[in-house]
CSV table of C-alpha atoms and ligand atoms in Angstrom, one decimal:
chain,number,residue,atom,x,y,z
A,24,MET,CA,-213.1,4.9,128.4
A,25,THR,CA,-215.9,4.4,130.8
A,26,PHE,CA,-215.3,2.1,133.7
A,27,ILE,CA,-217.5,-0.6,134.9
A,28,ARG,CA,-219.3,-0.2,138.2
A,29,THR,CA,-220.8,-2.7,140.7
A,30,ILE,CA,-224.2,-4.1,140.0
A,31,LYS,CA,-227.1,-2.3,141.7
A,32,GLY,CA,-227.6,-3.6,145.2
A,33,THR,CA,-224.1,-5.0,145.6
A,34,GLN,CA,-221.2,-3.4,147.3
A,35,ASP,CA,-217.5,-3.6,147.7
A,36,ILE,CA,-216.1,-4.0,151.2
A,37,LEU,CA,-213.1,-1.6,151.0
A,38,PRO,CA,-209.9,-2.0,153.0
A,39,GLY,CA,-211.1,0.7,155.4
A,40,GLN,CA,-214.1,-1.4,156.2
A,41,SER,CA,-212.9,-4.9,156.1
A,42,HIS,CA,-211.6,-4.9,159.6
A,43,ARG,CA,-215.1,-4.4,160.9
A,44,TRP,CA,-216.2,-7.5,159.0
A,45,GLN,CA,-213.3,-9.5,160.3
A,46,ALA,CA,-214.0,-8.4,163.9
A,47,LEU,CA,-217.6,-9.5,163.5
A,48,GLU,CA,-216.6,-12.8,162.0
A,49,THR,CA,-214.1,-13.4,164.8
A,50,THR,CA,-216.8,-12.9,167.4
A,51,ILE,CA,-219.2,-15.1,165.6
A,52,ARG,CA,-216.6,-18.0,165.4
A,53,ASN,CA,-215.7,-17.6,169.1
A,54,ILE,CA,-219.3,-17.7,170.2
A,55,MET,CA,-220.1,-20.7,167.9
A,56,ASP,CA,-217.2,-22.5,169.5
A,57,ARG,CA,-218.4,-21.7,172.9
A,58,TYR,CA,-221.8,-23.1,172.2
A,59,GLY,CA,-220.5,-26.2,170.3
A,60,TYR,CA,-221.6,-25.3,166.8
A,61,LYS,CA,-219.4,-26.4,163.8
A,62,GLU,CA,-219.1,-24.5,160.5
A,63,ILE,CA,-220.6,-25.9,157.3
A,64,ARG,CA,-219.9,-24.4,153.9
A,65,THR,CA,-222.0,-25.1,150.8
A,66,PRO,CA,-221.7,-24.1,147.2
A,67,VAL,CA,-222.7,-20.7,145.9
A,68,PHE,CA,-225.3,-22.2,143.6
A,69,GLU,CA,-227.7,-25.1,143.8
A,70,ARG,CA,-230.5,-26.6,141.8
A,71,THR,CA,-233.4,-24.2,141.6
A,72,GLU,CA,-235.7,-27.0,142.7
A,73,LEU,CA,-234.0,-27.1,146.1
A,74,PHE,CA,-235.2,-23.6,146.9
A,75,ALA,CA,-238.6,-24.1,145.3
A,76,ARG,CA,-239.2,-27.1,147.5
A,77,GLY,CA,-237.4,-25.9,150.6
A,78,ILE,CA,-238.6,-22.4,150.8
A,79,GLY,CA,-242.0,-22.6,149.1
A,80,GLU,CA,-243.2,-21.4,145.7
A,81,GLU,CA,-245.5,-18.7,147.2
A,82,THR,CA,-242.8,-16.9,149.2
A,83,ASP,CA,-241.4,-13.6,148.0
A,84,ILE,CA,-238.0,-15.2,147.7
A,85,VAL,CA,-239.0,-18.0,145.3
A,86,SER,CA,-241.7,-16.1,143.5
A,87,LYS,CA,-239.7,-13.0,142.7
A,88,GLU,CA,-236.3,-12.6,144.3
A,89,MET,CA,-234.1,-15.4,143.0
A,90,TYR,CA,-231.3,-15.1,140.6
A,91,SER,CA,-231.9,-18.2,138.4
A,92,TRP,CA,-230.6,-19.3,135.1
A,93,THR,CA,-230.4,-22.3,132.8
A,94,ASP,CA,-226.8,-23.3,132.2
A,95,GLN,CA,-225.2,-24.7,129.0
A,96,GLY,CA,-226.3,-28.2,130.0
A,97,GLY,CA,-229.9,-27.2,130.5
A,98,GLU,CA,-229.9,-27.4,134.3
A,99,ASN,CA,-232.0,-24.8,136.2
A,100,LEU,CA,-229.7,-23.2,138.8
A,101,THR,CA,-230.0,-20.5,141.4
A,102,LEU,CA,-227.6,-18.4,143.4
A,103,LYS,CA,-228.4,-19.2,147.0
A,104,PRO,CA,-231.0,-16.8,148.5
A,105,GLU,CA,-230.9,-18.4,152.0
A,106,LEU,CA,-228.9,-21.1,153.7
A,107,THR,CA,-231.4,-23.4,155.5
A,108,ALA,CA,-232.3,-25.3,152.4
A,109,PRO,CA,-228.7,-25.9,151.3
A,110,VAL,CA,-227.6,-26.9,154.8
A,111,VAL,CA,-230.5,-29.3,155.0
A,112,ARG,CA,-229.6,-30.7,151.6
A,113,SER,CA,-226.1,-31.3,152.8
A,114,PHE,CA,-227.3,-32.8,156.1
A,115,ILE,CA,-229.3,-35.3,154.1
A,116,GLN,CA,-226.8,-36.0,151.3
A,117,HIS,CA,-224.0,-36.8,153.8
A,118,ASN,CA,-226.2,-38.6,156.3
A,119,LEU,CA,-225.0,-36.4,159.1
A,120,GLY,CA,-228.1,-37.5,161.1
A,121,GLY,CA,-226.9,-41.1,160.9
A,122,GLN,CA,-223.5,-40.2,162.3
A,123,SER,CA,-224.8,-38.3,165.3
A,124,PRO,CA,-228.2,-37.8,166.8
A,125,ILE,CA,-227.5,-34.1,167.3
A,126,ASN,CA,-225.9,-31.9,164.6
A,127,LYS,CA,-225.2,-28.3,165.5
A,128,LEU,CA,-224.0,-26.3,162.5
A,129,TYR,CA,-223.3,-22.7,161.6
A,130,TYR,CA,-222.5,-20.7,158.5
A,131,ILE,CA,-221.2,-17.3,157.5
A,132,ASP,CA,-222.1,-16.6,153.8
A,133,ALA,CA,-223.1,-14.3,151.0
A,134,LEU,CA,-226.7,-14.5,149.7
A,135,PHE,CA,-228.4,-13.2,146.6
A,136,ARG,CA,-232.0,-11.8,146.3
A,137,ARG,CA,-233.3,-9.5,143.7
A,138,GLU,CA,-234.9,-7.0,146.0
A,139,ARG,CA,-235.4,-3.2,145.7
A,140,PRO,CA,-232.1,-1.9,147.1
A,141,GLN,CA,-232.3,0.5,150.0
A,142,LYS,CA,-230.5,1.1,153.3
A,143,GLY,CA,-230.1,-2.3,154.9
A,144,ARG,CA,-231.5,-4.1,151.9
A,145,TYR,CA,-229.2,-5.3,149.2
A,146,ARG,CA,-229.1,-7.8,146.3
A,147,GLN,CA,-225.9,-9.5,147.6
A,148,PHE,CA,-225.8,-9.5,151.3
A,149,HIS,CA,-224.3,-11.6,154.1
A,150,GLN,CA,-225.8,-13.7,156.8
A,151,PHE,CA,-224.5,-15.9,159.6
A,152,GLY,CA,-226.8,-18.4,161.1
A,153,ILE,CA,-227.1,-21.8,162.8
A,154,GLU,CA,-229.1,-24.9,162.2
A,155,ALA,CA,-229.5,-27.5,165.0
A,156,PHE,CA,-230.8,-30.9,163.9
A,157,GLY,CA,-232.1,-33.8,165.9
A,158,SER,CA,-234.0,-32.5,169.0
A,159,GLU,CA,-237.6,-31.6,169.2
A,160,HIS,CA,-237.3,-30.5,172.8
A,161,PRO,CA,-237.5,-26.9,174.2
A,162,GLU,CA,-233.9,-27.1,175.5
A,163,ILE,CA,-232.4,-26.7,172.0
A,164,ASP,CA,-234.9,-23.8,171.2
A,165,ALA,CA,-233.7,-22.1,174.3
A,166,GLU,CA,-230.0,-22.7,173.5
A,167,VAL,CA,-230.4,-21.3,169.9
A,168,ILE,CA,-232.1,-18.2,171.2
A,169,ALA,CA,-229.5,-17.8,174.0
A,170,LEU,CA,-226.7,-18.1,171.5
A,171,ALA,CA,-228.2,-15.4,169.3
A,172,MET,CA,-228.7,-13.0,172.2
A,173,ALA,CA,-225.2,-13.7,173.6
A,174,LEU,CA,-223.7,-13.0,170.2
A,175,PHE,CA,-225.5,-9.7,169.7
A,176,SER,CA,-224.7,-8.4,173.1
A,177,ASN,CA,-221.0,-9.6,172.7
A,178,ILE,CA,-220.6,-7.5,169.6
A,179,GLY,CA,-222.0,-4.5,171.5
A,180,LEU,CA,-225.5,-4.2,170.0
A,181,THR,CA,-227.9,-2.4,172.2
A,182,GLY,CA,-231.6,-1.7,172.1
A,183,LEU,CA,-232.3,-5.3,171.3
A,184,THR,CA,-235.8,-6.8,171.5
A,185,LEU,CA,-236.5,-10.6,171.3
A,186,LYS,CA,-240.0,-11.3,169.9
A,187,LEU,CA,-241.2,-14.8,170.6
A,188,ASN,CA,-244.1,-16.8,169.3
A,189,SER,CA,-245.1,-20.4,168.4
A,190,ILE,CA,-246.7,-21.1,165.1
A,191,GLY,CA,-247.6,-24.5,166.5
A,192,SER,CA,-247.7,-27.9,164.9
A,193,PRO,CA,-249.0,-28.5,161.4
A,194,GLU,CA,-252.4,-29.2,162.9
A,195,CYS,CA,-252.4,-25.9,164.7
A,196,ARG,CA,-251.3,-24.1,161.5
A,197,ARG,CA,-254.2,-25.7,159.6
A,198,ASN,CA,-256.7,-24.6,162.2
A,199,TYR,CA,-255.2,-21.1,162.4
A,200,ARG,CA,-255.2,-20.7,158.6
A,201,ASN,CA,-258.9,-21.5,158.6
A,202,ALA,CA,-259.5,-19.1,161.5
A,203,ILE,CA,-257.8,-16.3,159.6
A,204,ARG,CA,-259.7,-17.0,156.5
A,205,ASP,CA,-263.0,-17.1,158.4
A,206,PHE,CA,-262.2,-13.8,160.1
A,207,LEU,CA,-261.1,-12.1,156.9
A,208,THR,CA,-263.9,-13.3,154.7
A,209,PRO,CA,-266.2,-10.3,155.5
A,210,HIS,CA,-263.3,-8.0,155.0
A,211,PHE,CA,-262.2,-9.5,151.7
A,212,ASP,CA,-263.1,-6.5,149.5
A,213,GLU,CA,-261.0,-4.2,151.8
A,214,LEU,CA,-257.8,-6.2,151.2
A,215,SER,CA,-255.0,-5.3,148.9
A,216,GLU,CA,-254.4,-7.4,145.8
A,217,THR,CA,-251.4,-9.0,147.4
A,218,SER,CA,-253.4,-10.1,150.4
A,219,ARG,CA,-256.3,-11.3,148.3
A,220,ASN,CA,-253.8,-13.5,146.4
A,221,ARG,CA,-252.5,-14.8,149.7
A,222,PHE,CA,-256.0,-15.5,151.1
A,223,GLU,CA,-256.3,-18.8,149.3
A,224,LYS,CA,-252.7,-19.9,149.0
A,225,ASN,CA,-251.1,-18.9,152.2
A,226,PRO,CA,-253.4,-16.7,154.4
A,227,LEU,CA,-250.9,-16.6,157.3
A,228,ARG,CA,-248.7,-14.4,155.1
A,229,ILE,CA,-251.4,-11.7,155.2
A,230,LEU,CA,-250.2,-11.2,158.8
A,231,ASP,CA,-246.9,-9.9,157.3
A,232,THR,CA,-248.7,-7.0,155.8
A,233,LYS,CA,-247.2,-3.5,156.2
A,234,ILE,CA,-250.4,-1.7,155.1
A,235,PRO,CA,-251.9,0.3,158.0
A,236,HIS,CA,-255.6,-0.4,157.3
A,237,GLU,CA,-254.9,-4.1,157.0
A,238,ILE,CA,-253.0,-4.1,160.2
A,239,GLU,CA,-256.0,-2.4,161.8
A,240,ILE,CA,-258.4,-5.0,160.5
A,241,LEU,CA,-256.1,-7.8,161.8
A,242,ASN,CA,-255.9,-6.3,165.2
A,243,ASP,CA,-259.2,-7.8,166.1
A,244,GLY,CA,-258.3,-11.1,164.4
A,245,PRO,CA,-257.6,-14.5,166.0
A,246,ASN,CA,-254.3,-15.2,167.7
A,247,VAL,CA,-252.3,-18.3,166.9
A,248,SER,CA,-252.4,-19.2,170.6
A,249,ASP,CA,-256.1,-19.9,170.2
A,250,SER,CA,-255.2,-22.7,167.8
A,251,TRP,CA,-252.3,-24.3,169.7
A,252,THR,CA,-252.7,-27.9,170.6
A,253,GLU,CA,-252.0,-29.0,174.2
A,254,GLU,CA,-248.5,-30.2,173.1
A,255,ASP,CA,-247.9,-26.8,171.4
A,256,LYS,CA,-248.8,-25.0,174.5
A,257,THR,CA,-246.6,-27.2,176.7
A,258,HIS,CA,-243.7,-26.8,174.3
A,259,PHE,CA,-244.0,-23.0,174.2
A,260,ASN,CA,-244.4,-22.7,178.0
A,261,GLU,CA,-241.2,-24.8,178.5
A,262,VAL,CA,-239.3,-22.6,176.1
A,263,CYS,CA,-240.4,-19.5,178.0
A,264,ALA,CA,-239.5,-21.1,181.4
A,265,LEU,CA,-236.0,-22.0,180.1
A,266,LEU,CA,-235.4,-18.5,178.8
A,267,ASP,CA,-236.6,-17.1,182.2
A,268,ALA,CA,-234.1,-19.5,183.9
A,269,MET,CA,-231.3,-18.0,181.8
A,270,GLY,CA,-232.4,-14.5,182.5
A,271,ILE,CA,-233.3,-13.8,178.8
A,272,GLN,CA,-236.1,-11.3,178.3
A,273,TYR,CA,-238.6,-11.6,175.5
A,274,GLU,CA,-241.8,-10.1,174.3
A,275,LEU,CA,-244.7,-12.3,173.2
A,276,ALA,CA,-245.5,-11.6,169.6
A,277,LEU,CA,-248.5,-13.7,168.7
A,278,ARG,CA,-248.7,-12.2,165.2
A,279,LEU,CA,-245.2,-13.1,164.4
A,280,VAL,CA,-245.4,-15.7,161.6
A,281,ARG,CA,-242.4,-16.3,159.3
A,282,GLY,CA,-242.7,-16.0,155.5
A,283,LEU,CA,-241.4,-19.5,155.0
A,284,ASP,CA,-243.7,-22.4,154.9
A,285,TYR,CA,-241.6,-25.0,156.8
A,286,TYR,CA,-241.6,-23.3,160.2
A,287,THR,CA,-243.3,-25.1,163.1
A,288,ARG,CA,-243.7,-24.1,166.7
A,289,THR,CA,-241.0,-21.7,168.1
A,290,THR,CA,-240.6,-18.6,165.9
A,291,PHE,CA,-238.6,-15.6,166.9
A,292,GLU,CA,-237.2,-12.3,165.6
A,293,ILE,CA,-234.6,-9.9,167.1
A,294,THR,CA,-234.9,-6.3,166.3
A,295,SER,CA,-232.6,-3.3,167.2
A,296,THR,CA,-233.7,0.2,167.9
A,297,ALA,CA,-230.4,1.3,166.2
A,298,LEU,CA,-232.0,0.6,162.8
A,299,GLY,CA,-234.7,2.4,160.9
A,300,ALA,CA,-237.4,0.7,158.9
A,301,GLN,CA,-235.4,-2.5,158.3
A,302,ASP,CA,-235.1,-3.1,162.0
A,303,ALA,CA,-235.0,-6.9,162.0
A,304,ILE,CA,-231.4,-8.2,162.4
A,305,CYS,CA,-232.3,-11.8,163.0
A,306,GLY,CA,-235.1,-14.2,162.3
A,307,GLY,CA,-235.4,-17.8,163.2
A,308,GLY,CA,-237.4,-20.7,164.4
A,309,ARG,CA,-238.2,-24.4,164.3
A,310,TYR,CA,-238.7,-26.3,161.1
A,311,ASP,CA,-239.6,-29.8,162.0
A,312,GLY,CA,-241.0,-30.7,158.6
A,313,LEU,CA,-238.2,-29.5,156.4
A,314,VAL,CA,-235.8,-32.4,156.4
A,315,GLU,CA,-238.6,-34.7,155.3
A,316,THR,CA,-239.9,-32.2,152.7
A,317,LEU,CA,-236.4,-32.3,151.1
A,318,GLY,CA,-236.3,-36.1,151.0
A,319,GLY,CA,-234.6,-37.0,154.3
A,320,LYS,CA,-235.7,-39.0,157.3
A,321,PRO,CA,-238.1,-36.9,159.5
A,322,THR,CA,-235.7,-34.9,161.7
A,323,PRO,CA,-236.6,-31.9,163.9
A,324,GLY,CA,-234.6,-28.8,163.3
A,325,ILE,CA,-234.3,-25.2,164.5
A,326,GLY,CA,-232.1,-22.3,163.5
A,327,PHE,CA,-231.8,-18.6,162.8
A,328,ALA,CA,-230.3,-16.3,160.2
A,329,ALA,CA,-228.9,-12.8,160.9
A,330,GLY,CA,-228.1,-10.1,158.4
A,331,MET,CA,-224.5,-8.9,158.8
A,332,GLU,CA,-224.9,-5.6,156.9
A,333,ARG,CA,-227.7,-4.6,159.3
A,334,ILE,CA,-225.7,-5.6,162.3
A,335,LEU,CA,-222.8,-3.4,161.1
A,336,LEU,CA,-225.2,-0.5,160.4
A,337,ALA,CA,-226.6,-0.9,163.9
A,338,LEU,CA,-223.2,-0.9,165.4
A,339,GLY,CA,-222.3,2.4,163.6
A,340,GLU,CA,-218.9,3.5,162.6
A,341,GLU,CA,-216.3,3.0,165.4
A,342,SER,CA,-213.1,4.9,165.5
A,343,SER,CA,-210.7,2.1,166.1
A,344,SER,CA,-207.8,2.1,163.6
A,345,SER,CA,-207.6,-0.7,161.1
A,346,SER,CA,-203.8,-0.6,161.1
A,347,THR,CA,-202.0,-3.7,162.4
A,348,ASN,CA,-198.4,-2.5,161.4
A,349,GLN,CA,-196.0,-2.4,164.3
A,350,VAL,CA,-192.8,-1.3,162.6
A,351,TYR,CA,-191.9,1.0,159.6
A,352,ILE,CA,-188.5,0.8,158.1
A,353,VAL,CA,-187.3,4.2,156.8
A,354,GLY,CA,-184.5,3.6,154.3
A,355,LEU,CA,-182.5,6.3,152.7
A,356,GLY,CA,-180.3,5.9,149.6
A,357,ASP,CA,-179.9,3.2,146.9
A,358,ALA,CA,-177.3,1.2,148.8
A,359,VAL,CA,-179.6,0.4,151.8
A,360,ARG,CA,-182.4,-1.2,149.7
A,361,PRO,CA,-181.3,-4.8,150.0
A,362,THR,CA,-180.8,-4.4,153.7
A,363,VAL,CA,-184.2,-2.8,154.2
A,364,LEU,CA,-185.9,-5.7,152.4
A,365,GLU,CA,-183.8,-8.3,154.2
A,366,LEU,CA,-184.6,-6.7,157.5
A,367,ALA,CA,-188.3,-6.4,156.7
A,368,GLU,CA,-188.5,-10.1,155.7
A,369,ASN,CA,-186.7,-11.2,158.9
A,370,LEU,CA,-189.0,-9.2,161.1
A,371,ARG,CA,-192.1,-10.5,159.2
A,372,ARG,CA,-190.8,-14.1,159.6
A,373,ASN,CA,-190.6,-13.4,163.3
A,374,ASN,CA,-194.3,-12.2,163.5
A,375,VAL,CA,-193.6,-8.5,163.5
A,376,ALA,CA,-196.0,-6.6,161.1
A,377,THR,CA,-193.6,-4.5,159.1
A,378,GLU,CA,-193.9,-1.9,156.4
A,379,PHE,CA,-191.4,-0.1,154.2
A,380,ASP,CA,-191.5,2.4,151.4
A,381,THR,CA,-191.7,1.1,147.8
A,382,LEU,CA,-192.1,4.6,146.2
A,383,ARG,CA,-188.4,5.7,146.8
A,384,ARG,CA,-189.7,8.7,148.8
A,385,SER,CA,-187.7,11.2,150.8
A,386,MET,CA,-186.9,10.5,154.5
A,387,LYS,CA,-189.4,13.1,155.5
A,388,ALA,CA,-192.2,11.6,153.4
A,389,GLN,CA,-191.4,8.1,154.8
A,390,MET,CA,-191.5,9.4,158.4
A,391,ARG,CA,-194.9,10.9,157.6
A,392,GLU,CA,-196.1,7.5,156.3
A,393,ALA,CA,-194.8,5.8,159.4
A,394,ASN,CA,-196.8,8.2,161.6
A,395,LYS,CA,-199.9,7.8,159.4
A,396,ALA,CA,-199.6,4.0,159.6
A,397,GLY,CA,-199.8,4.3,163.4
A,398,VAL,CA,-196.7,2.2,164.0
A,399,LYS,CA,-195.0,2.4,167.4
A,400,TYR,CA,-191.4,2.1,166.1
A,401,ALA,CA,-189.5,3.4,163.0
A,402,ILE,CA,-186.2,1.9,162.1
A,403,LEU,CA,-184.0,4.4,160.3
A,404,ILE,CA,-181.2,3.1,157.9
A,405,GLY,CA,-179.1,5.4,155.7
A,406,ASP,CA,-175.6,5.0,154.2
A,407,GLN,CA,-174.0,5.9,157.6
A,408,GLU,CA,-175.9,3.3,159.5
A,409,LEU,CA,-175.1,0.7,156.9
A,410,ALA,CA,-171.4,1.5,157.2
A,411,SER,CA,-171.4,1.3,161.0
A,412,GLY,CA,-173.6,-1.8,161.0
A,413,GLN,CA,-176.2,-0.1,163.2
A,414,ALA,CA,-179.7,1.3,162.7
A,415,GLU,CA,-181.6,3.9,164.7
A,416,VAL,CA,-184.8,2.6,166.4
A,417,LYS,CA,-187.1,5.4,167.1
A,418,ASP,CA,-190.1,5.2,169.5
A,419,LEU,CA,-192.7,7.4,167.7
A,420,SER,CA,-194.7,8.0,170.8
A,421,THR,CA,-191.9,9.3,172.9
A,422,GLY,CA,-189.3,10.4,170.2
A,423,ASP,CA,-186.6,8.3,172.0
A,424,GLN,CA,-183.9,7.0,169.7
A,425,GLN,CA,-181.5,4.2,170.2
A,426,LYS,CA,-178.7,2.7,168.1
A,427,ILE,CA,-179.0,-1.0,167.6
A,428,ALA,CA,-176.6,-3.4,165.7
A,429,LEU,CA,-178.3,-4.6,162.5
A,430,ASP,CA,-177.8,-8.3,163.4
A,431,ALA,CA,-179.4,-7.7,166.8
A,432,LEU,CA,-182.4,-5.8,165.4
A,433,VAL,CA,-185.0,-8.6,165.1
A,434,ALA,CA,-184.3,-9.8,168.7
A,435,HIS,CA,-184.4,-6.2,169.9
A,436,ILE,CA,-187.7,-5.4,168.2
A,437,ASN,CA,-189.2,-8.6,169.6
A,438,SER,CA,-188.2,-7.5,173.1
A,439,LEU,CA,-190.0,-4.2,172.8
A,440,PRO,CA,-193.5,-3.5,174.2
A,441,PHE,CA,-196.2,-2.9,171.5
B,506,ATP,P1,-237.2,-8.8,155.7
B,506,ATP,O1,-238.6,-8.9,156.3
B,506,ATP,O2,-236.4,-7.7,156.2
B,506,ATP,O3,-237.2,-8.8,154.2
B,506,ATP,P2,-236.7,-11.6,155.6
B,506,ATP,O4,-237.8,-12.2,156.3
B,506,ATP,O5,-236.6,-11.6,154.1
B,506,ATP,O6,-236.5,-10.1,156.1
B,506,ATP,P3,-234.8,-13.6,156.4
B,506,ATP,O7,-234.9,-14.3,155.1
B,506,ATP,O8,-235.4,-14.2,157.6
B,506,ATP,O9,-235.3,-12.1,156.2
B,506,ATP,O10,-233.3,-13.2,156.7
B,506,ATP,C1,-232.8,-13.0,158.0
B,506,ATP,C2,-232.1,-11.7,158.1
B,506,ATP,O11,-231.3,-11.4,156.9
B,506,ATP,C3,-233.0,-10.5,158.2
B,506,ATP,O12,-233.5,-10.3,159.5
B,506,ATP,C4,-232.1,-9.3,157.7
B,506,ATP,O13,-231.3,-8.9,158.8
B,506,ATP,C5,-231.3,-10.0,156.7
B,506,ATP,N1,-231.7,-9.7,155.3
B,506,ATP,C6,-232.8,-10.2,154.7
B,506,ATP,N2,-232.8,-9.8,153.4
B,506,ATP,C7,-231.8,-8.9,153.3
B,506,ATP,C8,-231.4,-8.0,152.2
B,506,ATP,N3,-232.0,-8.0,151.0
B,506,ATP,N4,-230.3,-7.2,152.5
B,506,ATP,C9,-229.6,-7.2,153.7
B,506,ATP,N5,-230.0,-8.0,154.7
B,506,ATP,C10,-231.1,-8.8,154.5
B,507,MG,MG1,-237.3,-10.3,152.7
């Protein structure tokens, strides 16, 4: 019989890898606590309309990457391709804004996008991110960016670059859109079909192009800073000053516009030199218009999302062992089995990570397992030990061996250094 494989672009996280994910998740939770962000969890699927409205019909995500279906009741549903729209939905639905003027939320979650799979690009992938609702002021922009940078340096990522821009207020966006159109009009025939399609609907997205000759044309194009209002300029300068005060370095990236329509003002991206073509590990920014777009009271918001697979790729394989076992019980003979299990259960109830053999292997094979498992101590019990009411406790690093009474074993093991 043939066996069934994973779907293209999805992957299993195997036991040899899961400890890396757990370590990353632990760091994320610690840093979130330190900065005062609380976890929010939303369903795996939502109404398709939420993403169409929240992300924008013209984006790659909504126009071609969503896993959508109509269920038996005729509802149009979609596996979540990003978390901002679901978190905003939840924020509105539960009136979190009414309960507190500031809501600082984070998530760690799996997302689904039908992309062309390649290294660092999958169809099911994971992100963590934050969304901070309630403040329009630069202080929160600076805190969000500082949190991202602290987190990445805490997990040991190097070669990080923070690229910073402001896409301005809606008024600035409008002006900039027109400036881009005016500038590109004489070049229209040189543009790719994709860019020509974007020209009318969403010309800012032409700036996302990866095509060399389009990048060259755009090099002489207008910068968004030319379209900033006075307030946009002040806001951006304050964000920069606060980052300076915190000692956080950044590069100005005046062409950095995000693919999503709801972004306003601060926009940023963090890249790592440890990655190849897919070098962005984190993208974020302000979305002051989104809560209202999704039917809530106008509420400013800012957040970021970071790709976890890419972070783990950038970190590379580390050698640390995934074993957490402390003790291995080596039992020999049929008669000792109940004692082995009783002892293992007692140790485990007393917080000692304990392993024993369930394959009825020879003593030699069990000792080999104990060494492979990387435990510090082996407890040896055979018929003789059972009769004398004592077991041998062997320190596998030194080879030292000690006889300990069976009823004193748990206390003894607990007194040992690990
Ligand atoms: P890209 O330009 O790489 O497609 P994006 O603009 O679609 O990124 P966002 O939606 O902002 O990315 O998501 C934030 C982060 O999530 C990215 O910086 C990246 O690290 C990660 N990410 C996005 N899409 C994928 C994917 N298909 N597989 C793995 N990670 C992804
Ligand atoms: Mg993408």
